[in-house]
Short mmCIF file of C-alpha atoms in Angstrom, two decimals:
data_model
loop_
_atom_site.label_atom_id
_atom_site.label_comp_id
_atom_site.label_asym_id
_atom_site.label_seq_id
_atom_site.Cartn_x
_atom_site.Cartn_y
_atom_site.Cartn_z
CA MET A 1 -140.27 40.92 -46.69
CA ASP A 2 -142.00 43.95 -45.21
CA LEU A 3 -144.72 43.01 -42.74
CA ASN A 4 -147.22 45.79 -43.32
CA THR A 5 -149.59 44.70 -40.55
CA ILE A 6 -147.03 45.25 -37.77
CA THR A 7 -147.77 48.37 -35.71
CA GLU A 8 -145.23 47.87 -32.89
CA VAL A 9 -141.92 46.17 -32.17
CA VAL A 10 -141.06 45.65 -28.50
CA ARG A 11 -137.28 45.98 -28.49
CA ARG A 12 -136.71 45.59 -24.74
CA PRO A 13 -139.22 43.20 -23.20
CA PRO A 14 -139.01 42.34 -19.49
CA ASP A 15 -136.58 39.64 -18.41
CA ARG A 16 -139.52 37.28 -18.10
CA PRO A 17 -141.56 38.21 -21.19
CA GLY A 18 -145.17 37.17 -21.49
CA PRO A 19 -147.52 38.83 -18.97
CA ASP A 20 -148.69 41.40 -21.53
CA TRP A 21 -149.01 38.87 -24.35
CA GLN A 22 -152.02 39.56 -26.57
CA GLU A 23 -153.59 38.15 -29.69
CA GLY A 24 -151.61 39.25 -32.74
CA ASP A 25 -148.23 39.05 -30.98
CA ALA A 26 -145.26 36.98 -32.14
CA TRP A 27 -141.91 36.24 -30.55
CA LEU A 28 -139.02 37.52 -32.67
CA ALA A 29 -135.60 35.86 -32.55
CA GLY A 30 -133.77 35.36 -35.85
CA GLY A 31 -136.85 36.26 -37.88
CA THR A 32 -135.74 34.17 -40.85
CA PHE A 33 -139.21 32.63 -41.12
CA LEU A 34 -141.27 35.58 -39.91
CA PHE A 35 -139.84 37.85 -42.59
CA SER A 36 -139.96 35.24 -45.34
CA THR A 37 -143.70 35.29 -45.90
CA GLU A 38 -146.82 37.34 -45.22
CA GLN A 39 -148.06 37.32 -41.62
CA PRO A 40 -151.52 38.93 -41.90
CA ASP A 41 -152.61 38.00 -38.37
CA LEU A 42 -149.68 39.67 -36.62
CA ARG A 43 -149.74 43.16 -35.11
CA ARG A 44 -146.77 43.22 -32.73
CA LEU A 45 -143.30 41.62 -32.58
CA ILE A 46 -141.54 41.01 -29.26
CA ASP A 47 -137.76 40.85 -29.70
CA LEU A 48 -136.17 38.12 -27.56
CA THR A 49 -132.59 38.73 -28.69
CA SER A 50 -132.22 41.76 -26.40
CA LEU A 51 -132.62 39.54 -23.33
CA GLY A 52 -129.06 38.27 -23.66
CA TRP A 53 -129.71 34.58 -23.06
CA ASP A 54 -126.48 32.58 -23.02
CA PRO A 55 -126.29 30.70 -26.33
CA LEU A 56 -124.35 27.66 -25.14
CA VAL A 57 -123.58 26.54 -21.59
CA PRO A 58 -121.61 23.26 -21.38
CA GLY A 59 -121.21 21.60 -18.00
CA ASP A 60 -121.00 18.33 -16.14
CA ALA A 61 -124.75 17.79 -16.62
CA GLY A 62 -124.54 18.27 -20.38
CA LEU A 63 -125.21 21.12 -22.77
CA GLU A 64 -127.71 23.91 -22.31
CA ILE A 65 -128.68 25.74 -25.50
CA GLY A 66 -130.46 29.07 -25.24
CA ALA A 67 -133.42 29.28 -27.60
CA THR A 68 -131.91 32.36 -29.27
CA CYS A 69 -128.59 30.59 -29.98
CA THR A 70 -127.84 31.00 -33.68
CA VAL A 71 -127.07 28.12 -36.00
CA ARG A 72 -123.70 29.77 -36.63
CA ASP A 73 -122.81 29.68 -32.92
CA LEU A 74 -123.90 26.07 -32.53
CA TYR A 75 -121.85 25.06 -35.58
CA ALA A 76 -118.76 26.82 -34.22
CA PHE A 77 -119.05 25.15 -30.81
CA GLU A 78 -116.27 22.70 -29.96
CA PRO A 79 -117.67 20.00 -27.66
CA PRO A 80 -115.50 18.27 -25.04
CA ARG A 81 -113.62 15.24 -26.34
CA ASP A 82 -115.57 12.81 -24.19
CA TRP A 83 -118.84 13.90 -25.82
CA THR A 84 -118.72 11.21 -28.47
CA ALA A 85 -121.98 12.47 -29.99
CA GLY A 86 -120.56 15.99 -30.32
CA PRO A 87 -120.05 15.84 -34.12
CA LEU A 88 -123.81 15.39 -34.52
CA LEU A 89 -124.22 19.07 -33.56
CA ALA A 90 -122.37 20.19 -36.68
CA THR A 91 -124.02 17.51 -38.81
CA ALA A 92 -127.45 18.84 -37.88
CA CYS A 93 -126.40 22.42 -38.71
CA GLU A 94 -125.19 21.26 -42.12
CA ALA A 95 -128.64 19.78 -42.78
CA PHE A 96 -130.20 23.26 -42.98
CA LEU A 97 -131.49 24.25 -46.39
CA SER A 98 -130.06 27.75 -46.08
CA SER A 99 -127.13 30.04 -46.81
CA PHE A 100 -124.50 31.29 -44.38
CA LYS A 101 -126.50 34.53 -44.16
CA VAL A 102 -129.43 32.61 -42.72
CA TRP A 103 -127.09 30.73 -40.34
CA ASN A 104 -126.02 34.10 -38.90
CA ALA A 105 -129.60 34.92 -37.90
CA ALA A 106 -131.59 31.68 -37.66
CA THR A 107 -131.92 30.33 -34.13
CA VAL A 108 -132.07 26.85 -32.67
CA GLY A 109 -135.31 27.65 -30.89
CA GLY A 110 -136.88 29.15 -33.98
CA ASN A 111 -136.23 26.03 -36.02
CA ILE A 112 -137.73 23.86 -33.29
CA CYS A 113 -140.81 26.04 -32.84
CA LEU A 114 -141.45 26.21 -36.58
CA SER A 115 -141.90 22.44 -36.20
CA LEU A 116 -141.42 21.38 -39.80
CA PRO A 117 -140.70 17.68 -40.48
CA ALA A 118 -137.25 18.49 -41.88
CA GLY A 119 -136.24 20.75 -38.98
CA PRO A 120 -132.66 19.59 -38.22
CA MET A 121 -132.63 21.05 -34.71
CA ILE A 122 -135.61 18.82 -33.97
CA THR A 123 -133.70 15.80 -35.27
CA LEU A 124 -130.67 16.71 -33.16
CA THR A 125 -132.47 17.32 -29.90
CA VAL A 126 -134.82 14.35 -30.14
CA ALA A 127 -131.95 11.99 -31.00
CA LEU A 128 -129.96 13.29 -28.02
CA GLU A 129 -132.90 12.97 -25.63
CA ALA A 130 -133.16 16.68 -24.85
CA GLY A 131 -135.65 18.41 -22.63
CA TYR A 132 -137.27 21.73 -23.57
CA GLU A 133 -137.97 24.40 -20.94
CA LEU A 134 -141.14 26.29 -21.82
CA TRP A 135 -142.27 29.61 -20.30
CA ALA A 136 -145.97 30.48 -20.18
CA PRO A 137 -147.39 34.04 -20.03
CA ASP A 138 -148.66 33.43 -16.47
CA GLY A 139 -145.09 32.92 -15.24
CA SER A 140 -145.25 29.14 -14.97
CA THR A 141 -142.55 26.85 -16.36
CA ARG A 142 -142.75 23.32 -17.68
CA VAL A 143 -140.15 20.93 -19.09
CA VAL A 144 -141.13 18.51 -21.85
CA ASP A 145 -139.31 15.73 -23.67
CA ALA A 146 -138.17 16.90 -27.10
CA LEU A 147 -139.97 13.89 -28.54
CA ASP A 148 -143.33 15.16 -27.31
CA PHE A 149 -143.02 18.76 -28.52
CA VAL A 150 -143.78 18.47 -32.25
CA THR A 151 -147.21 16.97 -32.92
CA GLY A 152 -147.41 17.29 -36.71
CA ASN A 153 -146.35 19.31 -39.74
CA ASN A 154 -145.89 22.88 -38.43
CA ARG A 155 -147.70 21.94 -35.20
CA ASN A 156 -146.50 21.68 -31.61
CA ILE A 157 -147.71 21.80 -28.02
CA LEU A 158 -147.03 25.50 -27.37
CA GLY A 159 -150.00 27.36 -25.93
CA PRO A 160 -150.84 31.01 -26.77
CA GLY A 161 -147.95 33.20 -25.67
CA GLU A 162 -145.82 30.27 -24.49
CA LEU A 163 -142.18 30.30 -25.56
CA LEU A 164 -139.20 27.97 -25.68
CA ARG A 165 -136.55 29.30 -23.29
CA ARG A 166 -133.80 26.67 -23.41
CA ILE A 167 -132.89 23.17 -24.53
CA ARG A 168 -131.00 20.81 -22.22
CA ILE A 169 -129.10 17.86 -23.69
CA PRO A 170 -127.94 15.41 -21.00
CA ALA A 171 -124.29 14.40 -20.79
CA SER A 172 -125.32 10.74 -20.91
CA ALA A 173 -126.71 11.22 -24.42
CA LEU A 174 -123.71 13.29 -25.52
CA ARG A 175 -121.43 10.38 -24.60
CA LYS A 176 -123.25 7.91 -26.82
CA ARG A 177 -122.03 6.53 -30.12
CA THR A 178 -124.01 7.90 -33.05
CA VAL A 179 -124.65 6.81 -36.61
CA HIS A 180 -126.80 8.87 -38.95
CA ARG A 181 -128.19 8.76 -42.45
CA ARG A 182 -129.75 11.61 -44.41
CA PHE A 183 -131.22 11.62 -47.90
CA THR A 184 -132.02 14.63 -50.11
CA LEU A 185 -133.18 14.83 -53.71
CA THR A 186 -130.44 17.35 -54.45
CA ARG A 187 -127.05 17.84 -52.82
CA LEU A 188 -128.12 20.91 -50.86
CA GLY A 189 -131.82 20.07 -50.72
CA ARG A 190 -134.28 19.67 -47.89
CA SER A 191 -134.09 16.36 -46.01
CA THR A 192 -136.37 13.64 -47.32
CA VAL A 193 -135.39 11.46 -44.37
CA PHE A 194 -132.98 12.14 -41.50
CA LEU A 195 -132.25 9.16 -39.22
CA VAL A 196 -130.03 8.86 -36.15
CA GLY A 197 -129.08 5.77 -34.20
CA THR A 198 -127.41 6.12 -30.80
CA GLN A 199 -125.85 3.52 -28.52
CA THR A 200 -124.86 3.74 -24.87
CA PRO A 201 -121.14 3.03 -24.21
CA GLY A 202 -120.54 -0.48 -22.94
CA THR A 203 -123.91 -1.79 -24.12
CA ASP A 204 -125.46 -2.98 -27.37
CA ASP A 205 -128.71 -1.03 -27.05
CA LEU A 206 -130.15 1.05 -29.89
CA LEU A 207 -132.21 4.23 -29.84
CA LEU A 208 -133.41 5.01 -33.35
CA THR A 209 -134.79 8.44 -34.22
CA VAL A 210 -136.82 8.88 -37.41
CA THR A 211 -137.43 12.42 -38.70
CA ALA A 212 -138.03 14.39 -41.91
CA GLY A 213 -139.87 11.45 -43.45
CA THR A 214 -142.53 11.70 -40.75
CA THR A 215 -144.77 14.58 -39.72
CA ARG A 216 -143.49 14.28 -36.16
CA PRO A 217 -140.36 12.67 -34.71
CA VAL A 218 -140.48 8.96 -33.95
CA ARG A 219 -138.14 7.17 -31.52
CA ILE A 220 -137.82 3.40 -31.38
CA ALA A 221 -135.84 1.86 -28.52
CA PHE A 222 -134.24 -1.60 -28.35
CA ASP A 223 -132.44 -3.07 -25.33
CA SER A 224 -130.00 -4.66 -27.77
CA VAL A 225 -129.39 -4.15 -31.47
CA PRO A 226 -132.13 -6.22 -33.13
CA ASP A 227 -131.83 -8.47 -36.10
CA ALA A 228 -132.81 -7.07 -39.49
CA ARG A 229 -136.33 -8.48 -39.43
CA THR A 230 -137.14 -7.06 -36.00
CA LEU A 231 -135.82 -3.65 -36.97
CA GLN A 232 -137.88 -3.61 -40.17
CA HIS A 233 -140.96 -4.49 -38.14
CA GLY A 234 -140.22 -1.52 -35.91
CA ILE A 235 -140.50 0.72 -38.97
CA ASP A 236 -143.61 -1.06 -40.25
CA VAL A 237 -145.58 -0.25 -37.10
CA ILE A 238 -145.20 3.51 -37.59
CA PRO A 239 -148.79 4.61 -38.39
CA ALA A 240 -149.49 5.29 -42.06
CA ASP A 241 -150.77 8.80 -41.36
CA VAL A 242 -147.47 9.79 -39.72
CA TRP A 243 -145.47 9.47 -42.95
CA PHE A 244 -145.05 12.82 -44.69
CA ALA A 245 -145.86 13.75 -48.28
CA ASP A 246 -144.47 16.75 -50.14
CA PRO A 247 -142.52 17.38 -53.38
CA ASN A 248 -139.44 15.80 -51.77
CA GLY A 249 -141.04 12.38 -51.41
CA THR A 250 -144.20 10.33 -51.05
CA PRO A 251 -144.96 8.40 -47.85
CA ASP A 252 -144.07 5.11 -49.58
CA HIS A 253 -140.77 6.53 -50.81
CA ARG A 254 -139.90 7.82 -47.37
CA ARG A 255 -140.83 4.54 -45.70
CA HIS A 256 -138.64 2.65 -48.20
CA LEU A 257 -135.67 4.95 -47.58
CA THR A 258 -136.13 4.70 -43.83
CA LYS A 259 -136.10 0.91 -43.90
CA HIS A 260 -133.04 0.88 -46.16
CA PHE A 261 -131.01 3.34 -44.09
CA THR A 262 -131.98 1.94 -40.70
CA GLU A 263 -130.54 -1.39 -41.79
CA GLU A 264 -127.30 0.42 -42.68
CA ILE A 265 -127.32 2.03 -39.24
CA ARG A 266 -127.91 -1.35 -37.60
CA ARG A 267 -125.03 -2.97 -39.46
CA GLU A 268 -122.67 -0.09 -38.70
CA LEU A 269 -123.40 -0.27 -34.99
CA VAL A 270 -122.97 -4.04 -34.94
CA ALA A 271 -119.65 -3.68 -36.76
CA GLY A 272 -118.49 -0.96 -34.37
CA GLY A 273 -118.54 1.80 -36.96
CA PRO A 274 -117.98 5.56 -36.48
CA ALA A 275 -118.81 6.97 -33.07
#
């Protein structure tokens, strides 16, 4: 879509963009959302892709993902064999409601900052206990837990002119066992619920991440895999106003699916199912 309110595109911003941020600006990475709908309040786009941020940097500490890393690049990444949770990277990419053309442009950071309930990069990074590095226009930096970033449907904690620079997934989370469940109304549809359970090697703990069915991510931690009743209670205490409603499902439907699939996750972990 043509954005007829845009009067300037900054193709080569400074290495640390932000000091000249002004009302009516927007960060441009993949642009798959920006160019999909009217943006009447925007006047200037600042292109982040020219900054050359490394898309993926694996290391002993874990995986660093540049905010401008494309979905295509993340999907093609081959994680080290000892990263047991590595297949979840591809699983999250496959949860996008998009074509390969969108994969070639859409970015990990863009999906996170759009902050929709069904954002699969949000599911991935919350489930794997990531931290987000945020840059403010005044030059300051802060790191926040992925869980705390999204606050509601299309809402997050970013201040005016603040941007997501990188995502850091710790090696400890990448070495966990994972079990996931995802439900859609159609085979290639948007997620109605997307749930991930992780377990630390050598323990019987459980970290359950609930997304897509809720307006913001929810994590529920257990020191050991609970019995069915305790797990169901953990879902029951999620506040009623956190469950999401849209054409893909009512809050009651999403709560029902979440309780059903979390029990499957619990049983699979107890039985020593797929890593």
